[in-house]
């Protein structure tokens, strides 16, 4: 029996993209999965669209927050409800390529790592390619990940049967980084990166990746609140982060023809 893979997708007013996201899961060559969609009080047609998928596919499940709670609480709710041996994440405006799950399950089944992730490419809001590939590091240690977030959350998967269900603190942003830090720390093994593009990340006008000031601010809170460092330690870590992000991590972004 192939291990069950649980996919966690928080949603909020996602009617423009959620159908493409769900279809990309249904189109996976690996079929033993469950998809947990957690709606954070959407006011558009997100729920009605999701219900159409649920009617035809018993692997898809919907949870609804009673009050708007943010991505961290929504994601954690999905993690707690999940039943899979492996847990992966897909935001409502992104999508996967068909062989993503099967390649990652092969790595986790091998026992060489308890965490794996892949390269991904960027698209704009309309779905047009930005001709940028963010290349995954082949090996990612806790020490390296602490310097900057090298895991695209839409590409990550961890072995919950070994590590347990890893949730994140209730930070407004960057809580995914803390999940991967905790996963690799708990594992004691480096994560393995897949060089092939297995997912597409949508860069939106209000996204943090498009706003460098917010990126720096929220990363500071990862060190300060998420990891419990002192103010001085957090500031020092931010200096390391800025060096890593702008002088080292930038090399990940490969322009495509």
CSV table of C-alpha atoms in Angstrom, one decimal:
chain,number,residue,atom,x,y,z
A,1,UNK,CA,0.0,0.0,0.0
A,2,UNK,CA,1.4,3.4,-1.0
A,3,UNK,CA,1.6,5.9,1.9
A,4,UNK,CA,-1.1,8.5,2.1
A,5,UNK,CA,0.0,12.0,1.4
A,6,UNK,CA,-1.9,14.8,3.1
A,7,UNK,CA,-2.0,18.2,1.3
A,8,UNK,CA,-2.9,21.3,3.3
A,9,UNK,CA,-4.3,24.4,1.5
A,10,UNK,CA,-5.5,27.5,3.4
A,11,UNK,CA,-7.9,29.6,1.4
A,12,UNK,CA,-9.3,33.2,1.6
A,13,UNK,CA,-11.3,34.7,-1.3
A,14,UNK,CA,-9.5,32.4,-3.7
A,15,UNK,CA,-12.2,32.0,-6.4
A,16,UNK,CA,-9.8,33.1,-9.2
A,17,UNK,CA,-7.2,30.4,-8.6
A,18,UNK,CA,-8.5,27.6,-6.4
A,19,UNK,CA,-9.9,25.5,-9.2
A,20,UNK,CA,-6.5,25.4,-11.0
A,21,UNK,CA,-4.8,24.5,-7.7
A,22,UNK,CA,-7.2,21.6,-6.9
A,23,UNK,CA,-7.0,20.3,-10.5
A,24,UNK,CA,-3.2,20.2,-10.2
A,25,UNK,CA,-3.5,17.9,-7.3
A,26,UNK,CA,-6.1,15.7,-9.1
A,27,UNK,CA,-3.7,15.5,-12.0
A,28,UNK,CA,-0.9,14.0,-9.9
A,29,UNK,CA,0.5,10.7,-11.1
A,30,UNK,CA,0.5,9.6,-7.5
A,31,UNK,CA,-3.1,9.0,-6.4
A,32,UNK,CA,-3.1,8.1,-2.7
A,33,UNK,CA,-3.6,11.6,-1.3
A,34,UNK,CA,-6.1,13.6,0.7
A,35,UNK,CA,-6.6,17.4,0.2
A,36,UNK,CA,-7.6,19.5,3.2
A,37,UNK,CA,-8.9,22.9,2.2
A,38,UNK,CA,-9.3,25.3,5.1
A,39,UNK,CA,-11.4,28.4,4.3
A,40,UNK,CA,-10.7,31.5,6.4
A,41,UNK,CA,-14.2,33.2,6.0
A,42,UNK,CA,-14.2,33.8,2.3
A,43,UNK,CA,-16.8,36.2,1.0
A,44,UNK,CA,-16.6,35.3,-2.7
A,45,UNK,CA,-17.4,32.1,-4.6
A,46,UNK,CA,-14.5,30.0,-3.1
A,47,UNK,CA,-16.8,27.7,-1.1
A,48,UNK,CA,-19.2,27.0,-3.9
A,49,UNK,CA,-16.3,26.1,-6.3
A,50,UNK,CA,-14.8,23.8,-3.7
A,51,UNK,CA,-18.1,22.1,-3.1
A,52,UNK,CA,-18.3,21.1,-6.8
A,53,UNK,CA,-15.0,19.3,-6.5
A,54,UNK,CA,-16.0,17.6,-3.2
A,55,UNK,CA,-19.1,16.1,-4.9
A,56,UNK,CA,-17.0,14.2,-7.3
A,57,UNK,CA,-13.8,13.4,-5.3
A,58,UNK,CA,-14.0,11.9,-1.8
A,59,UNK,CA,-10.3,12.7,-1.3
A,60,UNK,CA,-11.1,16.4,-1.0
A,61,UNK,CA,-12.2,17.8,2.4
A,62,UNK,CA,-13.3,21.3,3.5
A,63,UNK,CA,-12.9,22.9,6.9
A,64,UNK,CA,-14.3,26.4,7.6
A,65,UNK,CA,-13.1,28.8,10.2
A,66,UNK,CA,-15.8,30.5,12.2
A,67,UNK,CA,-13.8,33.8,12.3
A,68,UNK,CA,-11.0,35.1,10.1
A,69,UNK,CA,-7.9,33.6,11.8
A,70,UNK,CA,-5.0,33.9,9.4
A,71,UNK,CA,-2.8,31.4,7.5
A,72,UNK,CA,-1.0,29.9,10.4
A,73,UNK,CA,-4.2,28.8,12.3
A,74,UNK,CA,-5.8,27.6,9.1
A,75,UNK,CA,-2.7,25.6,8.1
A,76,UNK,CA,-2.4,24.1,11.6
A,77,UNK,CA,-6.1,23.1,11.6
A,78,UNK,CA,-5.5,21.2,8.4
A,79,UNK,CA,-2.3,19.5,9.8
A,80,UNK,CA,-4.2,18.4,12.9
A,81,UNK,CA,-7.1,16.9,10.7
A,82,UNK,CA,-4.7,15.1,8.4
A,83,UNK,CA,-4.3,11.4,8.4
A,84,UNK,CA,-1.3,11.0,6.0
A,85,UNK,CA,2.1,9.6,6.6
A,86,UNK,CA,3.5,12.5,4.6
A,87,UNK,CA,2.4,16.1,4.8
A,88,UNK,CA,2.7,18.7,2.0
A,89,UNK,CA,1.5,22.3,1.5
A,90,UNK,CA,-0.1,24.1,-1.5
A,91,UNK,CA,-1.4,27.6,-1.3
A,92,UNK,CA,-4.6,28.4,-3.0
A,93,UNK,CA,-3.1,30.5,-5.8
A,94,UNK,CA,-0.2,28.1,-6.7
A,95,UNK,CA,-0.2,24.8,-8.5
A,96,UNK,CA,1.8,21.6,-8.9
A,97,UNK,CA,3.2,19.8,-11.9
A,98,UNK,CA,2.0,16.2,-12.3
A,99,UNK,CA,5.0,14.3,-11.0
A,100,UNK,CA,5.6,16.3,-7.8
A,101,UNK,CA,4.2,13.8,-5.3
A,102,UNK,CA,5.6,10.7,-6.8
A,103,UNK,CA,9.1,12.1,-6.9
A,104,UNK,CA,9.0,13.3,-3.3
A,105,UNK,CA,7.4,10.1,-1.9
A,106,UNK,CA,10.3,8.1,-3.5
A,107,UNK,CA,12.8,10.2,-1.6
A,108,UNK,CA,11.0,9.9,1.7
A,109,UNK,CA,10.4,6.2,1.3
A,110,UNK,CA,14.1,5.7,0.8
A,111,UNK,CA,14.8,6.9,4.3
A,112,UNK,CA,17.6,9.2,3.1
A,113,UNK,CA,15.7,12.3,4.4
A,114,UNK,CA,12.6,13.1,6.3
A,115,UNK,CA,12.1,16.4,4.5
A,116,UNK,CA,12.3,17.1,0.8
A,117,UNK,CA,11.5,20.0,-1.5
A,118,UNK,CA,12.0,21.1,-5.1
A,119,UNK,CA,12.8,23.9,-7.5
A,120,UNK,CA,9.9,26.0,-8.7
A,121,UNK,CA,9.1,28.6,-11.3
A,122,UNK,CA,7.3,31.9,-10.9
A,123,UNK,CA,4.2,33.1,-12.8
A,124,UNK,CA,2.3,36.4,-12.6
A,125,UNK,CA,-1.3,36.9,-11.4
A,126,UNK,CA,-2.6,36.1,-14.9
A,127,UNK,CA,-0.6,32.8,-15.0
A,128,UNK,CA,2.0,34.0,-17.4
A,129,UNK,CA,5.6,32.8,-16.9
A,130,UNK,CA,8.0,35.3,-15.4
A,131,UNK,CA,10.9,33.2,-16.7
A,132,UNK,CA,12.4,32.8,-13.3
A,133,UNK,CA,13.3,29.5,-11.7
A,134,UNK,CA,14.1,29.3,-8.0
A,135,UNK,CA,16.5,26.4,-7.8
A,136,UNK,CA,16.5,24.0,-4.8
A,137,UNK,CA,19.7,23.4,-3.0
A,138,UNK,CA,20.6,19.7,-3.3
A,139,UNK,CA,21.3,19.4,0.5
A,140,UNK,CA,19.8,21.7,3.1
A,141,UNK,CA,21.0,21.7,6.7
A,142,UNK,CA,19.3,23.3,9.7
A,143,UNK,CA,22.2,25.7,10.0
A,144,UNK,CA,21.8,26.8,6.3
A,145,UNK,CA,18.1,27.1,6.6
A,146,UNK,CA,18.4,29.3,9.7
A,147,UNK,CA,20.2,31.9,7.6
A,148,UNK,CA,17.4,32.3,5.1
A,149,UNK,CA,14.3,30.3,4.0
A,150,UNK,CA,15.5,28.1,1.1
A,151,UNK,CA,12.3,26.0,1.0
A,152,UNK,CA,9.5,27.1,-1.2
A,153,UNK,CA,6.5,26.1,0.9
A,154,UNK,CA,4.5,24.9,-2.1
A,155,UNK,CA,7.3,22.4,-2.8
A,156,UNK,CA,8.0,21.0,0.7
A,157,UNK,CA,6.9,17.6,2.1
A,158,UNK,CA,7.8,16.0,5.4
A,159,UNK,CA,7.5,12.6,7.0
A,160,UNK,CA,4.9,12.9,9.7
A,161,UNK,CA,5.1,9.2,10.6
A,162,UNK,CA,8.6,9.9,11.8
A,163,UNK,CA,8.6,13.5,12.9
A,164,UNK,CA,5.0,13.8,14.1
A,165,UNK,CA,2.7,16.6,13.0
A,166,UNK,CA,4.7,19.8,12.9
A,167,UNK,CA,2.6,22.9,13.3
A,168,UNK,CA,3.7,26.6,13.4
A,169,UNK,CA,3.4,29.5,15.8
A,170,UNK,CA,0.7,32.0,15.0
A,171,UNK,CA,2.8,34.5,13.2
A,172,UNK,CA,1.2,36.7,10.5
A,173,UNK,CA,3.8,35.8,7.9
A,174,UNK,CA,6.7,33.4,7.3
A,175,UNK,CA,5.3,30.7,9.6
A,176,UNK,CA,6.1,28.2,6.9
A,177,UNK,CA,9.8,28.8,7.5
A,178,UNK,CA,9.4,27.8,11.1
A,179,UNK,CA,7.7,24.5,10.0
A,180,UNK,CA,10.7,23.6,7.9
A,181,UNK,CA,13.2,24.6,10.6
A,182,UNK,CA,11.4,22.4,13.1
A,183,UNK,CA,11.1,19.5,10.7
A,184,UNK,CA,14.8,19.4,9.9
A,185,UNK,CA,15.9,20.0,13.5
A,186,UNK,CA,13.6,17.2,14.7
A,187,UNK,CA,14.8,14.9,11.9
A,188,UNK,CA,18.5,15.4,12.5
A,189,UNK,CA,19.0,14.8,8.8
A,190,UNK,CA,19.4,17.5,6.1
A,191,UNK,CA,16.6,18.0,3.7
A,192,UNK,CA,17.0,16.8,0.1
A,193,UNK,CA,16.3,19.2,-2.7
A,194,UNK,CA,15.0,18.1,-6.1
A,195,UNK,CA,16.5,20.2,-9.0
A,196,UNK,CA,13.6,19.7,-11.3
A,197,UNK,CA,10.7,22.3,-11.3
A,198,UNK,CA,7.7,20.6,-9.7
A,199,UNK,CA,5.6,23.6,-8.8
A,200,UNK,CA,4.5,27.0,-10.0
A,201,UNK,CA,4.5,30.0,-7.6
A,202,UNK,CA,2.2,32.9,-8.4
A,203,UNK,CA,3.7,36.3,-7.6
A,204,UNK,CA,0.9,38.7,-6.7
A,205,UNK,CA,1.0,42.5,-6.4
A,206,UNK,CA,0.4,42.4,-2.6
A,207,UNK,CA,2.7,39.4,-2.0
A,208,UNK,CA,5.6,39.6,0.4
A,209,UNK,CA,8.0,38.5,-2.2
A,210,UNK,CA,7.1,41.7,-4.1
A,211,UNK,CA,7.7,43.9,-1.0
A,212,UNK,CA,11.3,43.7,0.3
A,213,UNK,CA,10.6,45.9,3.4
A,214,UNK,CA,7.9,43.5,4.6
A,215,UNK,CA,10.1,40.6,3.9
A,216,UNK,CA,12.8,42.0,6.2
A,217,UNK,CA,10.3,42.9,8.9
A,218,UNK,CA,8.5,39.6,9.0
A,219,UNK,CA,11.8,37.7,9.0
A,220,UNK,CA,12.9,39.6,12.1
A,221,UNK,CA,9.8,38.3,13.9
A,222,UNK,CA,10.7,34.7,12.9
A,223,UNK,CA,13.9,35.1,14.9
A,224,UNK,CA,12.4,37.2,17.7
A,225,UNK,CA,8.9,35.6,18.3
A,226,UNK,CA,9.1,32.3,16.4
A,227,UNK,CA,12.5,31.1,17.7
A,228,UNK,CA,12.5,33.1,20.9
A,229,UNK,CA,15.8,34.9,20.3
A,230,UNK,CA,16.7,38.1,22.2
A,231,UNK,CA,16.5,41.4,20.4
A,232,UNK,CA,20.3,41.5,20.0
A,233,UNK,CA,20.4,37.9,18.7
A,234,UNK,CA,17.5,38.6,16.3
A,235,UNK,CA,19.3,41.7,15.0
A,236,UNK,CA,22.5,39.7,14.5
A,237,UNK,CA,20.6,37.0,12.7
A,238,UNK,CA,19.0,39.6,10.5
A,239,UNK,CA,22.4,40.8,9.4
A,240,UNK,CA,23.3,37.2,8.5
A,241,UNK,CA,19.9,36.9,6.7
A,242,UNK,CA,20.4,40.0,4.6
A,243,UNK,CA,23.8,38.9,3.5
A,244,UNK,CA,22.5,35.4,2.7
A,245,UNK,CA,19.4,36.6,1.0
A,246,UNK,CA,20.8,39.3,-1.2
A,247,UNK,CA,24.3,37.9,-2.0
A,248,UNK,CA,23.9,34.2,-1.8
A,249,UNK,CA,20.2,33.2,-2.1
A,250,UNK,CA,19.8,35.5,-5.1
A,251,UNK,CA,21.9,33.0,-7.1
A,252,UNK,CA,19.0,30.6,-6.8
A,253,UNK,CA,17.0,32.7,-9.1
A,254,UNK,CA,17.9,31.5,-12.6
A,255,UNK,CA,16.5,33.4,-15.6
A,256,UNK,CA,14.9,31.1,-18.1
A,257,UNK,CA,14.9,31.8,-21.8
